[in-house]
Amino acid sequence: MTPAAARRQARAFLRKRQMLSAAEADQALDVAATVLGAALDHLAVAAAADDGRACVEAAHGLKGNLLNLGLPELAALAQDILDKAREGSYQSVLTGREKLAVSLATLLDGSGN
């Protein structure tokens, strides 16, 4: 999924499924960007420290937040990261984290409003 597509899909989900106004959807995306960015940072720190439990927690939180934004494809990537964390494959966790960060770039930086 391209970064712009992720933002468009999340915004459309918030508008149509959650029935938010355009301003409310944009505000929700701003909050989501903060939450997702913090979770991605937490995941990177946890993986670098070989902290499986923290990796699992961060990946689980990412998955839930992505589902709440109507992004099941990216939530599946977070699930893959969670599975790799459970296996102790921290390099794979970092690789998955980078893929997720790239896919979320437009949402994270707030562009595309």
Coordinates of N, CA, C and O in Angstrom, one line a residue:
M1 N 0.8 -1.2 0.0 CA 0.0 0.0 0.0 C 0.9 1.2 0.0 O 1.8 1.3 0.8
T2 N 0.6 2.2 -0.9 CA 1.4 3.4 -0.9 C 1.0 4.3 0.3 O -0.1 4.2 0.8
P3 N 1.9 5.1 0.7 CA 1.6 6.0 1.8 C 0.4 6.9 1.6 O -0.4 7.1 2.5
A4 N 0.3 7.4 0.4 CA -0.9 8.3 0.1 C -2.2 7.5 0.1 O -3.2 8.0 0.6
A5 N -2.1 6.2 -0.3 CA -3.3 5.4 -0.3 C -3.7 5.1 1.1 O -4.9 5.0 1.4
A6 N -2.8 4.8 2.0 CA -3.1 4.5 3.4 C -3.8 5.7 4.0 O -4.8 5.5 4.7
R7 N -3.3 6.9 3.8 CA -4.0 8.1 4.4 C -5.4 8.2 3.8 O -6.4 8.5 4.5
R8 N -5.5 8.1 2.5 CA -6.9 8.2 1.8 C -7.8 7.2 2.4 O -9.0 7.5 2.7
Q9 N -7.4 5.9 2.5 CA -8.2 4.8 2.9 C -8.6 5.1 4.4 O -9.8 4.9 4.7
A10 N -7.7 5.5 5.2 CA -8.0 5.8 6.6 C -9.0 6.9 6.8 O -10.0 6.8 7.5
R11 N -8.8 7.9 6.0 CA -9.7 9.1 6.0 C -11.1 8.7 5.6 O -12.1 9.1 6.2
A12 N -11.2 7.9 4.5 CA -12.5 7.5 4.0 C -13.2 6.6 5.0 O -14.4 6.7 5.2
F13 N -12.4 5.7 5.6 CA -13.0 4.9 6.7 C -13.6 5.7 7.8 O -14.7 5.5 8.3
L14 N -12.8 6.7 8.3 CA -13.3 7.5 9.4 C -14.5 8.3 9.0 O -15.4 8.5 9.8
R15 N -14.6 8.8 7.7 CA -15.7 9.6 7.3 C -17.0 8.7 7.1 O -18.0 9.1 7.5
K16 N -16.8 7.6 6.4 CA -18.0 6.8 6.1 C -18.4 5.8 7.1 O -19.5 5.7 7.5
R17 N -17.4 5.0 7.7 CA -17.8 4.0 8.7 C -17.9 4.6 10.1 O -18.8 4.1 10.8
Q18 N -17.1 5.5 10.4 CA -17.2 6.1 11.7 C -18.1 7.4 11.8 O -18.3 8.0 12.8
M19 N -18.5 7.8 10.6 CA -19.4 9.0 10.4 C -18.8 10.3 11.0 O -19.6 11.0 11.6
L20 N -17.5 10.5 10.8 CA -16.9 11.7 11.3 C -17.0 12.8 10.2 O -17.0 12.5 9.0
S21 N -17.1 14.0 10.6 CA -17.0 15.1 9.6 C -15.6 15.2 9.1 O -14.6 14.5 9.6
A22 N -15.4 15.9 8.0 CA -14.0 16.1 7.5 C -13.0 16.6 8.5 O -11.9 16.1 8.6
A23 N -13.4 17.6 9.3 CA -12.6 18.2 10.3 C -12.3 17.1 11.4 O -11.1 17.0 11.8
E24 N -13.3 16.4 11.8 CA -13.1 15.4 12.8 C -12.2 14.3 12.3 O -11.3 13.8 13.1
A25 N -12.3 13.9 11.1 CA -11.5 12.8 10.5 C -10.0 13.3 10.5 O -9.1 12.5 10.8
D26 N -9.8 14.5 10.0 CA -8.5 15.0 10.0 C -7.8 15.1 11.4 O -6.7 14.8 11.6
Q27 N -8.7 15.5 12.4 CA -8.2 15.6 13.7 C -7.8 14.2 14.2 O -6.8 14.0 14.9
A28 N -8.7 13.2 13.9 CA -8.4 11.8 14.3 C -7.2 11.3 13.7 O -6.4 10.6 14.3
L29 N -6.9 11.7 12.4 CA -5.7 11.2 11.8 C -4.5 11.9 12.4 O -3.4 11.2 12.5
D30 N -4.6 13.1 12.9 CA -3.5 13.8 13.6 C -3.1 13.0 14.9 O -2.0 12.8 15.2
V31 N -4.2 12.6 15.6 CA -4.0 11.9 16.8 C -3.4 10.5 16.5 O -2.4 10.0 17.1
A32 N -3.9 9.9 15.5 CA -3.4 8.5 15.1 C -1.9 8.6 14.7 O -1.2 7.7 15.0
A33 N -1.6 9.7 14.0 CA -0.1 9.8 13.6 C 0.8 9.9 14.8 O 1.8 9.2 14.8
T34 N 0.3 10.6 15.9 CA 1.1 10.6 17.1 C 1.2 9.3 17.7 O 2.3 8.8 18.1
V35 N 0.1 8.6 17.8 CA 0.1 7.3 18.5 C 0.9 6.2 17.7 O 1.7 5.5 18.2
L36 N 0.7 6.2 16.4 CA 1.4 5.3 15.5 C 2.9 5.5 15.5 O 3.7 4.6 15.6
G37 N 3.2 6.8 15.5 CA 4.7 7.2 15.5 C 5.4 6.7 16.7 O 6.5 6.2 16.7
A38 N 4.7 6.9 17.9 CA 5.2 6.5 19.2 C 5.4 5.0 19.2 O 6.4 4.5 19.7
A39 N 4.4 4.3 18.7 CA 4.4 2.8 18.7 C 5.6 2.3 17.8 O 6.3 1.3 18.2
L40 N 5.7 2.9 16.7 CA 6.8 2.5 15.8 C 8.2 2.8 16.4 O 9.1 2.0 16.3
D41 N 8.3 3.9 17.1 CA 9.6 4.2 17.9 C 9.8 3.2 19.0 O 10.9 2.7 19.1
H42 N 8.7 2.9 19.7 CA 8.8 1.9 20.8 C 9.2 0.5 20.2 O 10.1 -0.2 20.8
L43 N 8.7 0.1 19.1 CA 9.0 -1.1 18.5 C 10.5 -1.2 18.1 O 11.2 -2.2 18.3
A44 N 11.0 -0.1 17.5 CA 12.4 0.0 17.1 C 13.3 -0.2 18.3 O 14.3 -1.0 18.3
V45 N 13.0 0.5 19.4 CA 13.8 0.4 20.6 C 13.8 -1.0 21.2 O 14.8 -1.5 21.6
A46 N 12.6 -1.6 21.2 CA 12.4 -2.9 21.8 C 13.2 -3.9 21.0 O 13.8 -4.8 21.5
A47 N 13.1 -3.8 19.7 CA 13.8 -4.8 18.8 C 15.3 -4.7 18.9 O 16.0 -5.7 19.0
A48 N 15.8 -3.4 19.0 CA 17.2 -3.2 19.2 C 17.7 -3.8 20.5 O 18.9 -4.2 20.6
A49 N 16.8 -3.8 21.5 CA 17.2 -4.4 22.8 C 16.9 -5.8 23.0 O 17.1 -6.4 24.0
D50 N 16.4 -6.5 21.9 CA 16.0 -7.9 21.9 C 15.0 -8.1 23.0 O 15.0 -9.2 23.7
D51 N 14.1 -7.2 23.1 CA 13.0 -7.3 24.1 C 11.7 -7.8 23.5 O 10.9 -7.0 23.0
G52 N 11.6 -9.1 23.5 CA 10.4 -9.7 22.8 C 9.1 -9.3 23.3 O 8.2 -9.0 22.5
R53 N 9.0 -9.2 24.6 CA 7.7 -8.8 25.2 C 7.3 -7.4 24.8 O 6.1 -7.2 24.4
A54 N 8.2 -6.5 24.8 CA 7.9 -5.1 24.4 C 7.6 -5.1 22.9 O 6.8 -4.3 22.4
C55 N 8.3 -5.9 22.1 CA 8.0 -5.9 20.7 C 6.6 -6.4 20.4 O 5.9 -5.9 19.6
V56 N 6.2 -7.5 21.1 CA 4.9 -8.0 20.9 C 3.8 -7.0 21.3 O 2.9 -6.8 20.6
E57 N 4.1 -6.3 22.4 CA 3.1 -5.3 22.9 C 3.0 -4.2 21.9 O 1.9 -3.7 21.6
A58 N 4.1 -3.7 21.4 CA 4.1 -2.6 20.4 C 3.4 -3.0 19.1 O 2.6 -2.3 18.6
A59 N 3.7 -4.2 18.6 CA 3.1 -4.7 17.4 C 1.6 -4.9 17.6 O 0.8 -4.6 16.6
H60 N 1.2 -5.4 18.7 CA -0.2 -5.6 19.0 C -0.9 -4.3 19.0 O -2.0 -4.2 18.4
G61 N -0.3 -3.3 19.6 CA -1.0 -2.0 19.6 C -1.1 -1.4 18.2 O -2.1 -0.8 17.9
L62 N 0.0 -1.6 17.5 CA -0.1 -1.1 16.1 C -1.2 -1.7 15.3 O -1.9 -1.1 14.6
K63 N -1.3 -3.0 15.4 CA -2.3 -3.8 14.7 C -3.7 -3.3 15.1 O -4.5 -3.0 14.2
G64 N -4.0 -3.1 16.4 CA -5.3 -2.6 16.8 C -5.6 -1.2 16.3 O -6.7 -0.9 15.8
N65 N -4.6 -0.3 16.3 CA -4.8 1.1 15.8 C -5.0 1.1 14.3 O -5.8 1.8 13.8
L66 N -4.3 0.2 13.6 CA -4.5 0.2 12.2 C -5.9 -0.4 11.8 O -6.5 0.1 10.9
L67 N -6.3 -1.4 12.5 CA -7.7 -1.9 12.3 C -8.7 -0.8 12.6 O -9.7 -0.6 11.9
N68 N -8.5 0.0 13.6 CA -9.4 1.1 14.0 C -9.4 2.2 12.9 O -10.3 3.0 12.9
L69 N -8.4 2.2 12.1 CA -8.3 3.2 11.0 C -8.8 2.6 9.7 O -8.7 3.3 8.6
G70 N -9.3 1.4 9.7 CA -9.7 0.7 8.5 C -8.6 0.4 7.6 O -8.8 0.4 6.3
L71 N -7.5 -0.1 8.1 CA -6.3 -0.4 7.3 C -5.9 -1.9 7.6 O -4.8 -2.2 8.1
P72 N -6.8 -2.8 7.1 CA -6.5 -4.2 7.4 C -5.2 -4.8 6.8 O -4.6 -5.6 7.4
E73 N -4.9 -4.3 5.6 CA -3.6 -4.7 5.0 C -2.4 -4.4 5.8 O -1.5 -5.2 6.0
L74 N -2.4 -3.2 6.4 CA -1.3 -2.8 7.2 C -1.3 -3.5 8.6 O -0.3 -3.8 9.2
A75 N -2.6 -3.7 9.1 CA -2.7 -4.5 10.3 C -2.2 -5.9 10.1 O -1.6 -6.4 11.1
A76 N -2.3 -6.5 9.0 CA -1.7 -7.8 8.7 C -0.2 -7.7 8.8 O 0.4 -8.7 9.3
L77 N 0.4 -6.7 8.3 CA 1.8 -6.5 8.4 C 2.2 -6.4 9.9 O 3.2 -7.0 10.3
A78 N 1.4 -5.7 10.7 CA 1.7 -5.6 12.1 C 1.6 -7.0 12.8 O 2.4 -7.3 13.6
Q79 N 0.6 -7.8 12.3 CA 0.5 -9.1 12.8 C 1.7 -10.0 12.5 O 2.2 -10.7 13.3
D80 N 2.3 -9.8 11.2 CA 3.5 -10.5 10.9 C 4.6 -10.1 11.8 O 5.5 -10.9 12.2
I81 N 4.7 -8.8 12.1 CA 5.8 -8.3 13.0 C 5.6 -8.9 14.3 O 6.6 -9.4 15.0
L82 N 4.4 -9.0 14.8 CA 4.1 -9.6 16.1 C 4.5 -11.1 16.1 O 5.2 -11.5 17.1
D83 N 4.2 -11.8 15.0 CA 4.6 -13.2 14.9 C 6.2 -13.3 15.0 O 6.7 -14.2 15.6
K84 N 6.9 -12.4 14.2 CA 8.3 -12.5 14.2 C 8.9 -12.2 15.6 O 9.9 -12.7 16.0
A85 N 8.2 -11.3 16.3 CA 8.7 -10.9 17.7 C 8.6 -12.1 18.6 O 9.5 -12.4 19.4
R86 N 7.5 -12.9 18.5 CA 7.3 -14.1 19.3 C 8.3 -15.1 19.0 O 8.6 -15.9 19.8
E87 N 8.8 -15.1 17.7 CA 9.8 -16.1 17.3 C 11.2 -15.7 17.8 O 12.2 -16.4 17.7
G88 N 11.3 -14.4 18.2 CA 12.6 -13.9 18.6 C 13.4 -13.4 17.4 O 14.7 -13.2 17.5
S89 N 12.8 -13.2 16.2 CA 13.5 -12.7 15.0 C 13.5 -11.2 14.9 O 12.7 -10.6 14.2
Y90 N 14.4 -10.6 15.7 CA 14.3 -9.2 15.9 C 14.8 -8.4 14.6 O 14.3 -7.3 14.4
Q91 N 15.6 -9.0 13.8 CA 16.0 -8.3 12.5 C 14.7 -8.3 11.6 O 14.5 -7.3 11.0
S92 N 13.9 -9.3 11.6 CA 12.7 -9.4 10.9 C 11.7 -8.4 11.4 O 10.9 -7.7 10.7
V93 N 11.7 -8.2 12.7 CA 10.8 -7.2 13.3 C 11.2 -5.8 12.8 O 10.3 -5.0 12.4
L94 N 12.5 -5.5 12.8 CA 13.0 -4.2 12.3 C 12.7 -4.0 10.9 O 12.3 -2.9 10.4
T95 N 12.8 -5.1 10.1 CA 12.5 -5.0 8.6 C 11.0 -4.7 8.4 O 10.6 -3.8 7.6
G96 N 10.2 -5.4 9.1 CA 8.7 -5.2 9.1 C 8.4 -3.8 9.5 O 7.5 -3.1 9.0
R97 N 9.0 -3.3 10.6 CA 8.7 -2.0 11.1 C 9.1 -0.9 10.1 O 8.3 0.0 9.9
E98 N 10.2 -1.1 9.4 CA 10.5 -0.2 8.3 C 9.5 -0.1 7.2 O 9.1 0.9 6.7
K99 N 9.0 -1.3 6.8 CA 8.0 -1.4 5.7 C 6.7 -0.7 6.2 O 6.1 0.0 5.4
L100 N 6.4 -0.9 7.4 CA 5.2 -0.3 8.0 C 5.3 1.3 8.0 O 4.4 2.0 7.7
A101 N 6.5 1.7 8.5 CA 6.8 3.1 8.6 C 6.7 3.8 7.2 O 6.2 4.9 7.0
V102 N 7.2 3.1 6.2 CA 7.2 3.7 4.8 C 5.7 3.8 4.4 O 5.3 4.8 3.8
S103 N 4.9 2.7 4.6 CA 3.5 2.7 4.2 C 2.7 3.8 4.9 O 1.7 4.3 4.4
L104 N 3.1 4.2 6.1 CA 2.4 5.2 6.9 C 3.0 6.6 6.8 O 2.5 7.5 7.4
A105 N 4.0 6.8 5.9 CA 4.7 8.0 5.9 C 3.8 9.2 5.7 O 4.0 10.2 6.4
T106 N 2.9 9.2 4.8 CA 2.0 10.3 4.5 C 1.1 10.6 5.7 O 0.9 11.7 6.1
L107 N 0.6 9.5 6.3 CA -0.2 9.7 7.5 C 0.6 10.2 8.7 O 0.1 11.1 9.4
L108 N 1.8 9.7 8.9 CA 2.6 10.2 10.0 C 3.1 11.6 9.9 O 3.1 12.3 10.9
D109 N 3.3 12.0 8.7 CA 3.8 13.4 8.5 C 2.7 14.4 8.3 O 2.9 15.6 8.2
G110 N 1.5 13.9 8.3 CA 0.3 14.8 8.2 C 0.1 15.4 6.8 O -0.8 16.3 6.7
S111 N 0.8 15.0 5.8 CA 0.6 15.6 4.5 C -0.7 14.9 3.9 O -1.1 13.8 4.3
G112 N -1.3 15.6 3.0 CA -2.4 15.0 2.3 C -3.7 15.4 2.9 O -4.8 14.9 2.5
N113 N -3.7 16.4 3.9 CA -5.0 16.8 4.4 C -5.8 17.6 3.4 O -5.4 18.2 2.6

